[in-house]
Amino acid sequence: MSIPVLTQKLLAAKKAKGLSFADLEKVLARDEVWIAALFYGQATASEDEASKLASLLELEPDAIAELMSYPLKGLGPVVPVDPLLYRFYEILQVYGMPMKEVIQEKFGDGIMSAIDFTLDIEKIEDPKGDRVQVTMNGKFLPYKKW
Amino acid sequence: MSIPVLTQKLLAAKKAKGLSFADLEKVLARDEVWIAALFYGQATASEDEASKLASLLELEPDAIAELMSYPLKGLGPVVPVDPLLYRFYEILQVYGMPMKEVIQEKFGDGIMSAIDFTLDIEKIEDPKGDRVQVTMNGKFLPYKKW
Amino acid sequence: MSIPVLTQKLLAAKKAKGLSFADLEKVLARDEVWIAALFYGQATASEDEASKLASLLELEPDAIAELMSYPLKGLGPVVPVDPLLYRFYEILQVYGMPMKEVIQEKFGDGIMSAIDFTLDIEKIEDPKGDRVQVTMNGKFLPYKKW
Amino acid sequence: MSIPVLTQKLLAAKKAKGLSFADLEKVLARDEVWIAALFYGQATASEDEASKLASLLELEPDAIAELMSYPLKGLGPVVPVDPLLYRFYEILQVYGMPMKEVIQEKFGDGIMSAIDFTLDIEKIEDPKGDRVQVTMNGKFLPYKKW
Amino acid sequence: MSIPVLTQKLLAAKKAKGLSFADLEKVLARDEVWIAALFYGQATASEDEASKLASLLELEPDAIAELMSYPLKGLGPVVPVDPLLYRFYEILQVYGMPMKEVIQEKFGDGIMSAIDFTLDIEKIEDPKGDRVQVTMNGKFLPYKKW
Amino acid sequence: MSIPVLTQKLLAAKKAKGLSFADLEKVLARDEVWIAALFYGQATASEDEASKLASLLELEPDAIAELMSYPLKGLGPVVPVDPLLYRFYEILQVYGMPMKEVIQEKFGDGIMSAIDFTLDIEKIEDPKGDRVQVTMNGKFLPYKKW
Amino acid sequence: MSIPVLTQKLLAAKKAKGLSFADLEKVLARDEVWIAALFYGQATASEDEASKLASLLELEPDAIAELMSYPLKGLGPVVPVDPLLYRFYEILQVYGMPMKEVIQEKFGDGIMSAIDFTLDIEKIEDPKGDRVQVTMNGKFLPYKKW
Amino acid sequence: MSIPVLTQKLLAAKKAKGLSFADLEKVLARDEVWIAALFYGQATASEDEASKLASLLELEPDAIAELMSYPLKGLGPVVPVDPLLYRFYEILQVYGMPMKEVIQEKFGDGIMSAIDFTLDIEKIEDPKGDRVQVTMNGKFLPYKKW
Amino acid sequence: MSIPVLTQKLLAAKKAKGLSFADLEKVLARDEVWIAALFYGQATASEDEASKLASLLELEPDAIAELMSYPLKGLGPVVPVDPLLYRFYEILQVYGMPMKEVIQEKFGDGIMSAIDFTLDIEKIEDPKGDRVQVTMNGKFLPYKKW
Amino acid sequence: MSIPVLTQKLLAAKKAKGLSFADLEKVLARDEVWIAALFYGQATASEDEASKLASLLELEPDAIAELMSYPLKGLGPVVPVDPLLYRFYEILQVYGMPMKEVIQEKFGDGIMSAIDFTLDIEKIEDPKGDRVQVTMNGKFLPYKKW
């Protein structure tokens, strides 16, 4: 998986400015995960969001249009081998069917949307070792009958 | 993907008794998702948990030992095509790199454990359409240097 | 790809009764494609739909519960080689990116839902050779920002 | 999947001119989806079509010959992970066998051509959320016996 | 690749009767390759063809309906390793692009149909070693523009 | 699949000269398909053939040696998605086993050589639509016993 | 990879009789490797060979016909993981291109036949550790031009 | 599979000097196949071997160090489609299990080493067509018990 | 991955007897990991070892011959998804190249044998959490030159 | 698998300085395997470690930041074909299930961490051939119940 050029530029500019995604969250009024998704070409900025980001990070003018375009999304057709990424695939392997059972028992036949969807990451401090908390929230979409 | 025989028996017995996973949660004092994982051979019961479940669902005696064995875990080496399961793979495709960036910014080099890990599913009622909330909570494991 | 046992029984009973999917459409008040999806374990019947179908096709009592369960959907993790099925994969190969361009130009960043979705098939008679018309209709889901 | 150079130039020129595919439809007297397919190297222009497009978008002279050549078609040997593209693969996974049943019941043994084929996309406005309507129309080709 | 049960029965009955495909060609007035395709569930018989074959090979009555059904075609999603089959894959690997060039030079943008298609096999006797001659004949289908 | 540089140069020179493969057939006294195979690096020219081609197409001197080298053959380890190429893979999927049955019935245990092999393409004019005729002719190689 | 039923029966009968492949070599006047290939359904016996083997191993009468049929050859579409088998794949990985260079330098453009081919295995005793010697001998097949 | 830069330089220099691998065998006192393996980055030269080769082929000084480094070996994770290479894969497919039977019968449980291993290629002249003889010789390694 | 029948019987008998692999280590005078490998059909017992095990576990007589046969080894051609197994694949992904560098720096061009090889597992008690220690010990095999 | 640019520079500088990983171990007070992992972008240096390494190897200033970044880890989604790397995959294939049995018998349901993990390589001199000893030491992580 190669990192797109715009992503590299955005990450380098953010690093040069000494900004965290949490800092950008305050400026853009968008969640840090959504902003990281925008950095990786997985989300689309409004003109206002693109301009703010471009001015904050002193990007070249072309970047604004690119941040507003509709990206081709996804990592590519592979199971990722990076250990941090892989754990999410493993969670699907181990807890996928249990999640399907519980979601369908609560909601009926349908899915959790990955489009009308938010994802938050929190650091839960814990003396036995800090914990990562990932909260996914997606609209339930029942299968339509016709 | 074929459903293991024990899983089929457990699901059938639960259905025959008219029990939900939430009902089993009260009896076993374990989360409904963990219990569904046990049904699918993805988790291991203690003797006490296995006995309670066996007596509640009137299982054959062999089932107790099987519920206490150490299962070979996972769906198998595939990207699942069931739409509910696939959405979790898509979340990894679209939000995997953004999650990596934000987790590492908050925690440093390491991963979220998928072993010292819990997963909860809640139904958030919403007039515009109910929402599925999945909360994953895993210990952060920093890479050891040596 | 093996055909599930229930599917085989449903198809055999339908054939024995000399019924077409169009005939079933009249009885169940559901589209013939949706009914064929139910036959293949890709959709879930209500109790009323399952009972009507079971009595029409003289199914064994177990079939009603199975028709009402939440199926594990999909053909399996493969590109189908049956020529009729493959043509739909080829359409995605050839017209996938053009569809993405046109849909996003008309709607913005998002997708056509495959859940809040209907699919109809019509025979268009034509002296130069009859034509198959497939109409897909899915709700546009814009990407949520957060 | 990398976007071919000619495709990038065509999309950039179209954007610079502020033209939509619907605008090009009027000039070329071809459907917007077919024109998007031409942009992506999935269709072949006549000399007249290529010249009109080249003059409208002020392309370099080489582009005319390239638009008239016979392209190597397809996205490549993968299941696409972009969510918009993937939904069409999912439709094949979930509704493939039902479509096969209904098409063969109506037409006999054969396929819907993906060559003698048209594809239209319409926006259906709906207060509960606009809908994408995709209409595929292909000649039925019965299997020849010999 | 497992051989379907009906195929096994047909091949066994043919062997028991001491018949070649060339013999069946005379009875059914269909080419031997088409008949072999019917044996392998890759083609569909008319009622008359199925009855003739069933009576000639003394098949059980169920076989007639099965020979008349619309089969799920193809070997499965694999590159075959049997050396005889593999050579046809190798021909595609080595001569695929040259064939594409020559066909398109002669016909324009389009394909050779594999549906409106016949395939004959002849033995060409040759003192230096007999030769297999395979003649494929398919309708040219030009890409439709719309 | 990327087109090799020499192939691109050969195709461009041929186009610039306004020559068809049929024209080259007359000059080189080799079949047009074999010449297209040479263009795609799938065959090896003699010094005489390479020189004639180089002088006809005004190639740079290096090209002669390259045309005479022993190429690494094949498209690459994939099932091609280009529709024209795919149809030959589909023919193998659908008619592979029937061809094996008929060839072995006529010849015994062995294969059709893809090396001592010729391939011709003819255009058969037909008022109902022209037809592509592909004739493959390969030496039968019986399995050696030892 | 599952071992075919006939293979299992042949191996069991050979073991019960206390015979080695070298013993069978004397009876059948065929090389032990070819006989092992016959056991694994990778070669075809003549009627005489099949009868001799059947009587020596006291096989059921059906076995004779099966030994004389034309098998579907190959292990299946996989890289084998058994360490003994894998080493042959590794030899292809490491020495494949060097073999191609040397064979083509000695013979020109073509291949070593795997059909007009023999394979012998010898044990070379050596005080530093015995050695396995595998001798492959295949007819060189030059590419035909046409 | 792309040919490494050093390999290309070595092959070009060898060609320019008009040397065969057999000629290099005399100079380096190593087998021609091993030398071809060195050319393809599959083997490691001693300082003496690298210097001799560099001076014979008039290589740039950097080449000596590269010829002495420990290469990352193998063609890559694919089944090769080049017909000459593929035949060795086919031999493994067809004769793999028979070789395993015969080797284990002669030697016990273990493998033929692909490291303590030599490979020779000889041209056997034959009026019915010359033959390629490949002799592999590897130390038998018995499985250690502990 | 399905567990072989003999493995299931061995594991069940061991469980019924209340024996650990460490207990079997004392009886067979082989390491517990080697014995577990024998259980899983990955190693070959001598007659003495097979008899001792059969009598200890009260196995049926057939088991002795099966324990002494030469197994087809390996899990199958997949990356395992069971989390315990996967971690060893991940170690190869993350530390594979570093191990190659260090081993080659210490030993030269060659490999660690996986045949002349032992593997031990120890439990290292630790108040911060017990640790698994896996010690692999394989003969270094230098690449032979010839 | 392509070697990253930074890795190439680090290896070249180390070679130019005539340093081994064991030499670097003394300077950095980190194990040689960990340092090799850092070279391959599989580990993250502290500022102090990065500076020491940069000054020792006379790296360009940019390298310090890169050595301190959080890398995307892993070789890529493939089974490696390099023989040294492959042996570790083979060990997983052959000894994976036995290791799972023994680890779970000693520790219960859980895994050996590949994050809280160390790996050492030692050369064990042996007159019958030196041996490679790889010691892996990872924290046991029991599955959490909730």
PDB file of C-alpha atoms in Angstrom, chain C:
ATOM      1  CA  MET C   1     -21.300 -23.113  -5.020  1.00  0.00           C
ATOM      2  CA  SER C   2     -23.706 -25.649  -3.604  1.00  0.00           C
ATOM      3  CA  ILE C   3     -27.428 -24.928  -3.612  1.00  0.00           C
ATOM      4  CA  PRO C   4     -28.842 -25.014  -0.015  1.00  0.00           C
ATOM      5  CA  VAL C   5     -31.247 -27.852   0.787  1.00  0.00           C
ATOM      6  CA  LEU C   6     -34.198 -25.550   1.441  1.00  0.00           C
ATOM      7  CA  THR C   7     -33.630 -23.831  -1.922  1.00  0.00           C
ATOM      8  CA  GLN C   8     -33.667 -27.175  -3.674  1.00  0.00           C
ATOM      9  CA  LYS C   9     -36.907 -28.162  -1.954  1.00  0.00           C
ATOM     10  CA  LEU C  10     -38.565 -24.846  -2.765  1.00  0.00           C
ATOM     11  CA  LEU C  11     -37.550 -25.027  -6.424  1.00  0.00           C
ATOM     12  CA  ALA C  12     -38.678 -28.638  -6.701  1.00  0.00           C
ATOM     13  CA  ALA C  13     -42.057 -27.920  -5.078  1.00  0.00           C
ATOM     14  CA  LYS C  14     -42.603 -24.877  -7.324  1.00  0.00           C
ATOM     15  CA  LYS C  15     -41.775 -26.988 -10.380  1.00  0.00           C
ATOM     16  CA  ALA C  16     -44.035 -29.822  -9.253  1.00  0.00           C
ATOM     17  CA  LYS C  17     -46.897 -27.354  -8.857  1.00  0.00           C
ATOM     18  CA  GLY C  18     -46.152 -25.854 -12.257  1.00  0.00           C
ATOM     19  CA  LEU C  19     -45.853 -22.365 -10.812  1.00  0.00           C
ATOM     20  CA  SER C  20     -43.705 -19.523 -12.101  1.00  0.00           C
ATOM     21  CA  PHE C  21     -42.223 -16.774  -9.925  1.00  0.00           C
ATOM     22  CA  ALA C  22     -44.733 -14.479 -11.594  1.00  0.00           C
ATOM     23  CA  ASP C  23     -47.512 -16.715 -10.218  1.00  0.00           C
ATOM     24  CA  LEU C  24     -46.029 -16.493  -6.740  1.00  0.00           C
ATOM     25  CA  GLU C  25     -45.855 -12.722  -7.108  1.00  0.00           C
ATOM     26  CA  LYS C  26     -49.650 -12.644  -7.297  1.00  0.00           C
ATOM     27  CA  VAL C  27     -50.098 -14.804  -4.206  1.00  0.00           C
ATOM     28  CA  LEU C  28     -47.508 -13.195  -1.984  1.00  0.00           C
ATOM     29  CA  ALA C  29     -47.884  -9.617  -3.246  1.00  0.00           C
ATOM     30  CA  ARG C  30     -44.090  -9.401  -3.446  1.00  0.00           C
ATOM     31  CA  ASP C  31     -41.986  -8.967  -6.568  1.00  0.00           C
ATOM     32  CA  GLU C  32     -40.830 -12.137  -8.337  1.00  0.00           C
ATOM     33  CA  VAL C  33     -37.166 -11.216  -7.856  1.00  0.00           C
ATOM     34  CA  TRP C  34     -37.655 -10.742  -4.130  1.00  0.00           C
ATOM     35  CA  ILE C  35     -39.393 -14.132  -3.973  1.00  0.00           C
ATOM     36  CA  ALA C  36     -36.522 -15.757  -5.853  1.00  0.00           C
ATOM     37  CA  ALA C  37     -34.180 -14.104  -3.329  1.00  0.00           C
ATOM     38  CA  LEU C  38     -36.238 -15.649  -0.527  1.00  0.00           C
ATOM     39  CA  PHE C  39     -35.928 -19.050  -2.247  1.00  0.00           C
ATOM     40  CA  TYR C  40     -32.139 -18.642  -2.265  1.00  0.00           C
ATOM     41  CA  GLY C  41     -31.932 -17.688   1.401  1.00  0.00           C
ATOM     42  CA  GLN C  42     -31.077 -14.057   0.618  1.00  0.00           C
ATOM     43  CA  ALA C  43     -34.192 -12.499   2.156  1.00  0.00           C
ATOM     44  CA  THR C  44     -36.378 -13.006   5.239  1.00  0.00           C
ATOM     45  CA  ALA C  45     -40.100 -13.700   5.165  1.00  0.00           C
ATOM     46  CA  SER C  46     -42.632 -12.407   7.665  1.00  0.00           C
ATOM     47  CA  GLU C  47     -44.704 -15.052   9.417  1.00  0.00           C
ATOM     48  CA  ASP C  48     -47.596 -14.350   7.073  1.00  0.00           C
ATOM     49  CA  GLU C  49     -45.416 -14.622   3.936  1.00  0.00           C
ATOM     50  CA  ALA C  50     -43.774 -17.811   5.160  1.00  0.00           C
ATOM     51  CA  SER C  51     -47.097 -19.437   5.977  1.00  0.00           C
ATOM     52  CA  LYS C  52     -48.652 -18.535   2.622  1.00  0.00           C
ATOM     53  CA  LEU C  53     -45.674 -19.908   0.779  1.00  0.00           C
ATOM     54  CA  ALA C  54     -45.518 -23.054   2.902  1.00  0.00           C
ATOM     55  CA  SER C  55     -49.171 -23.813   2.357  1.00  0.00           C
ATOM     56  CA  LEU C  56     -49.040 -23.055  -1.382  1.00  0.00           C
ATOM     57  CA  LEU C  57     -45.999 -25.281  -1.910  1.00  0.00           C
ATOM     58  CA  GLU C  58     -47.020 -27.835   0.752  1.00  0.00           C
ATOM     59  CA  LEU C  59     -43.739 -27.486   2.611  1.00  0.00           C
ATOM     60  CA  GLU C  60     -42.863 -29.291   5.815  1.00  0.00           C
ATOM     61  CA  PRO C  61     -43.532 -27.250   8.988  1.00  0.00           C
ATOM     62  CA  ASP C  62     -39.817 -26.603   9.663  1.00  0.00           C
ATOM     63  CA  ALA C  63     -39.572 -24.564   6.495  1.00  0.00           C
ATOM     64  CA  ILE C  64     -41.658 -21.733   7.967  1.00  0.00           C
ATOM     65  CA  ALA C  65     -39.139 -21.016  10.700  1.00  0.00           C
ATOM     66  CA  GLU C  66     -36.263 -21.260   8.276  1.00  0.00           C
ATOM     67  CA  LEU C  67     -37.874 -18.797   5.849  1.00  0.00           C
ATOM     68  CA  MET C  68     -38.242 -16.355   8.751  1.00  0.00           C
ATOM     69  CA  SER C  69     -34.647 -16.629   9.989  1.00  0.00           C
ATOM     70  CA  TYR C  70     -31.944 -14.081   9.153  1.00  0.00           C
ATOM     71  CA  PRO C  71     -29.827 -15.658   6.484  1.00  0.00           C
ATOM     72  CA  LEU C  72     -26.082 -15.521   5.969  1.00  0.00           C
ATOM     73  CA  LYS C  73     -26.191 -13.835   2.558  1.00  0.00           C
ATOM     74  CA  GLY C  74     -24.044 -13.970  -0.583  1.00  0.00           C
ATOM     75  CA  LEU C  75     -22.740 -16.477  -3.121  1.00  0.00           C
ATOM     76  CA  GLY C  76     -19.387 -16.846  -1.419  1.00  0.00           C
ATOM     77  CA  PRO C  77     -16.005 -15.187  -1.854  1.00  0.00           C
ATOM     78  CA  VAL C  78     -15.607 -15.732  -5.568  1.00  0.00           C
ATOM     79  CA  VAL C  79     -16.067 -14.169  -8.949  1.00  0.00           C
ATOM     80  CA  PRO C  80     -18.807 -16.351 -10.453  1.00  0.00           C
ATOM     81  CA  VAL C  81     -17.968 -18.250 -13.644  1.00  0.00           C
ATOM     82  CA  ASP C  82     -21.524 -18.997 -14.748  1.00  0.00           C
ATOM     83  CA  PRO C  83     -21.855 -16.855 -17.904  1.00  0.00           C
ATOM     84  CA  LEU C  84     -25.168 -15.236 -16.915  1.00  0.00           C
ATOM     85  CA  LEU C  85     -23.817 -14.255 -13.494  1.00  0.00           C
ATOM     86  CA  TYR C  86     -20.425 -13.234 -14.841  1.00  0.00           C
ATOM     87  CA  ARG C  87     -21.936 -10.612 -17.162  1.00  0.00           C
ATOM     88  CA  PHE C  88     -23.005  -8.595 -14.090  1.00  0.00           C
ATOM     89  CA  TYR C  89     -19.419  -8.737 -12.809  1.00  0.00           C
ATOM     90  CA  GLU C  90     -18.207  -7.627 -16.238  1.00  0.00           C
ATOM     91  CA  ILE C  91     -20.627  -4.681 -16.185  1.00  0.00           C
ATOM     92  CA  LEU C  92     -19.002  -3.626 -12.898  1.00  0.00           C
ATOM     93  CA  GLN C  93     -15.547  -4.049 -14.447  1.00  0.00           C
ATOM     94  CA  VAL C  94     -16.360  -2.016 -17.569  1.00  0.00           C
ATOM     95  CA  TYR C  95     -18.948   0.494 -16.337  1.00  0.00           C
ATOM     96  CA  GLY C  96     -18.049   0.714 -12.623  1.00  0.00           C
ATOM     97  CA  MET C  97     -15.892   3.829 -12.769  1.00  0.00           C
ATOM     98  CA  PRO C  98     -18.196   5.581 -15.279  1.00  0.00           C
ATOM     99  CA  MET C  99     -21.175   4.913 -12.955  1.00  0.00           C
ATOM    100  CA  LYS C 100     -19.186   6.295 -10.014  1.00  0.00           C
ATOM    101  CA  GLU C 101     -18.440   9.487 -11.957  1.00  0.00           C
ATOM    102  CA  VAL C 102     -22.041  10.023 -13.033  1.00  0.00           C
ATOM    103  CA  ILE C 103     -23.615   9.124  -9.669  1.00  0.00           C
ATOM    104  CA  GLN C 104     -21.248  11.427  -7.785  1.00  0.00           C
ATOM    105  CA  GLU C 105     -21.765  14.236 -10.273  1.00  0.00           C
ATOM    106  CA  LYS C 106     -25.514  13.996  -9.727  1.00  0.00           C
ATOM    107  CA  PHE C 107     -25.565  13.298  -5.977  1.00  0.00           C
ATOM    108  CA  GLY C 108     -22.246  14.163  -4.304  1.00  0.00           C
ATOM    109  CA  ASP C 109     -20.049  11.863  -2.172  1.00  0.00           C
ATOM    110  CA  GLY C 110     -21.971   8.750  -1.160  1.00  0.00           C
ATOM    111  CA  ILE C 111     -23.346   5.479  -2.442  1.00  0.00           C
ATOM    112  CA  MET C 112     -26.462   3.781  -3.790  1.00  0.00           C
ATOM    113  CA  SER C 113     -27.793   1.600  -0.975  1.00  0.00           C
ATOM    114  CA  ALA C 114     -27.973  -2.129  -1.692  1.00  0.00           C
ATOM    115  CA  ILE C 115     -30.258  -2.567   1.354  1.00  0.00           C
ATOM    116  CA  ASP C 116     -32.935   0.126   0.847  1.00  0.00           C
ATOM    117  CA  PHE C 117     -33.018  -1.220  -2.671  1.00  0.00           C
ATOM    118  CA  THR C 118     -35.310  -2.894  -5.210  1.00  0.00           C
ATOM    119  CA  LEU C 119     -34.499  -4.803  -8.372  1.00  0.00           C
ATOM    120  CA  ASP C 120     -36.912  -5.548 -11.221  1.00  0.00           C
ATOM    121  CA  ILE C 121     -36.498  -7.626 -14.352  1.00  0.00           C
ATOM    122  CA  GLU C 122     -38.601  -7.121 -17.426  1.00  0.00           C
ATOM    123  CA  LYS C 123     -38.749  -8.794 -20.807  1.00  0.00           C
ATOM    124  CA  ILE C 124     -38.776  -6.188 -23.585  1.00  0.00           C
ATOM    125  CA  GLU C 125     -39.958  -7.835 -26.774  1.00  0.00           C
ATOM    126  CA  ASP C 126     -38.025  -6.757 -29.814  1.00  0.00           C
ATOM    127  CA  PRO C 127     -38.135  -8.164 -33.362  1.00  0.00           C
ATOM    128  CA  LYS C 128     -34.311  -7.999 -33.521  1.00  0.00           C
ATOM    129  CA  GLY C 129     -34.126 -10.128 -30.389  1.00  0.00           C
ATOM    130  CA  ASP C 130     -35.867  -9.714 -27.040  1.00  0.00           C
ATOM    131  CA  ARG C 131     -34.100  -7.682 -24.399  1.00  0.00           C
ATOM    132  CA  VAL C 132     -33.574  -8.110 -20.662  1.00  0.00           C
ATOM    133  CA  GLN C 133     -34.191  -4.949 -18.676  1.00  0.00           C
ATOM    134  CA  VAL C 134     -32.904  -4.828 -15.128  1.00  0.00           C
ATOM    135  CA  THR C 135     -33.924  -1.816 -13.046  1.00  0.00           C
ATOM    136  CA  MET C 136     -32.077  -1.200  -9.812  1.00  0.00           C
ATOM    137  CA  ASN C 137     -33.388   1.443  -7.475  1.00  0.00           C
ATOM    138  CA  GLY C 138     -31.512   2.258  -4.285  1.00  0.00           C
ATOM    139  CA  LYS C 139     -31.636   5.143  -1.830  1.00  0.00           C
ATOM    140  CA  PHE C 140     -28.707   7.511  -2.167  1.00  0.00           C
ATOM    141  CA  LEU C 141     -26.790   7.583   1.107  1.00  0.00           C
ATOM    142  CA  PRO C 142     -24.530  10.626   1.486  1.00  0.00           C
ATOM    143  CA  TYR C 143     -21.395  10.164   3.607  1.00  0.00           C
ATOM    144  CA  LYS C 144     -22.036  11.509   7.090  1.00  0.00           C
ATOM    145  CA  LYS C 145     -19.456  13.933   8.456  1.00  0.00           C
ATOM    146  CA  TRP C 146     -18.867  14.173  12.169  1.00  0.00           C
TER     147      TRP C 146
END
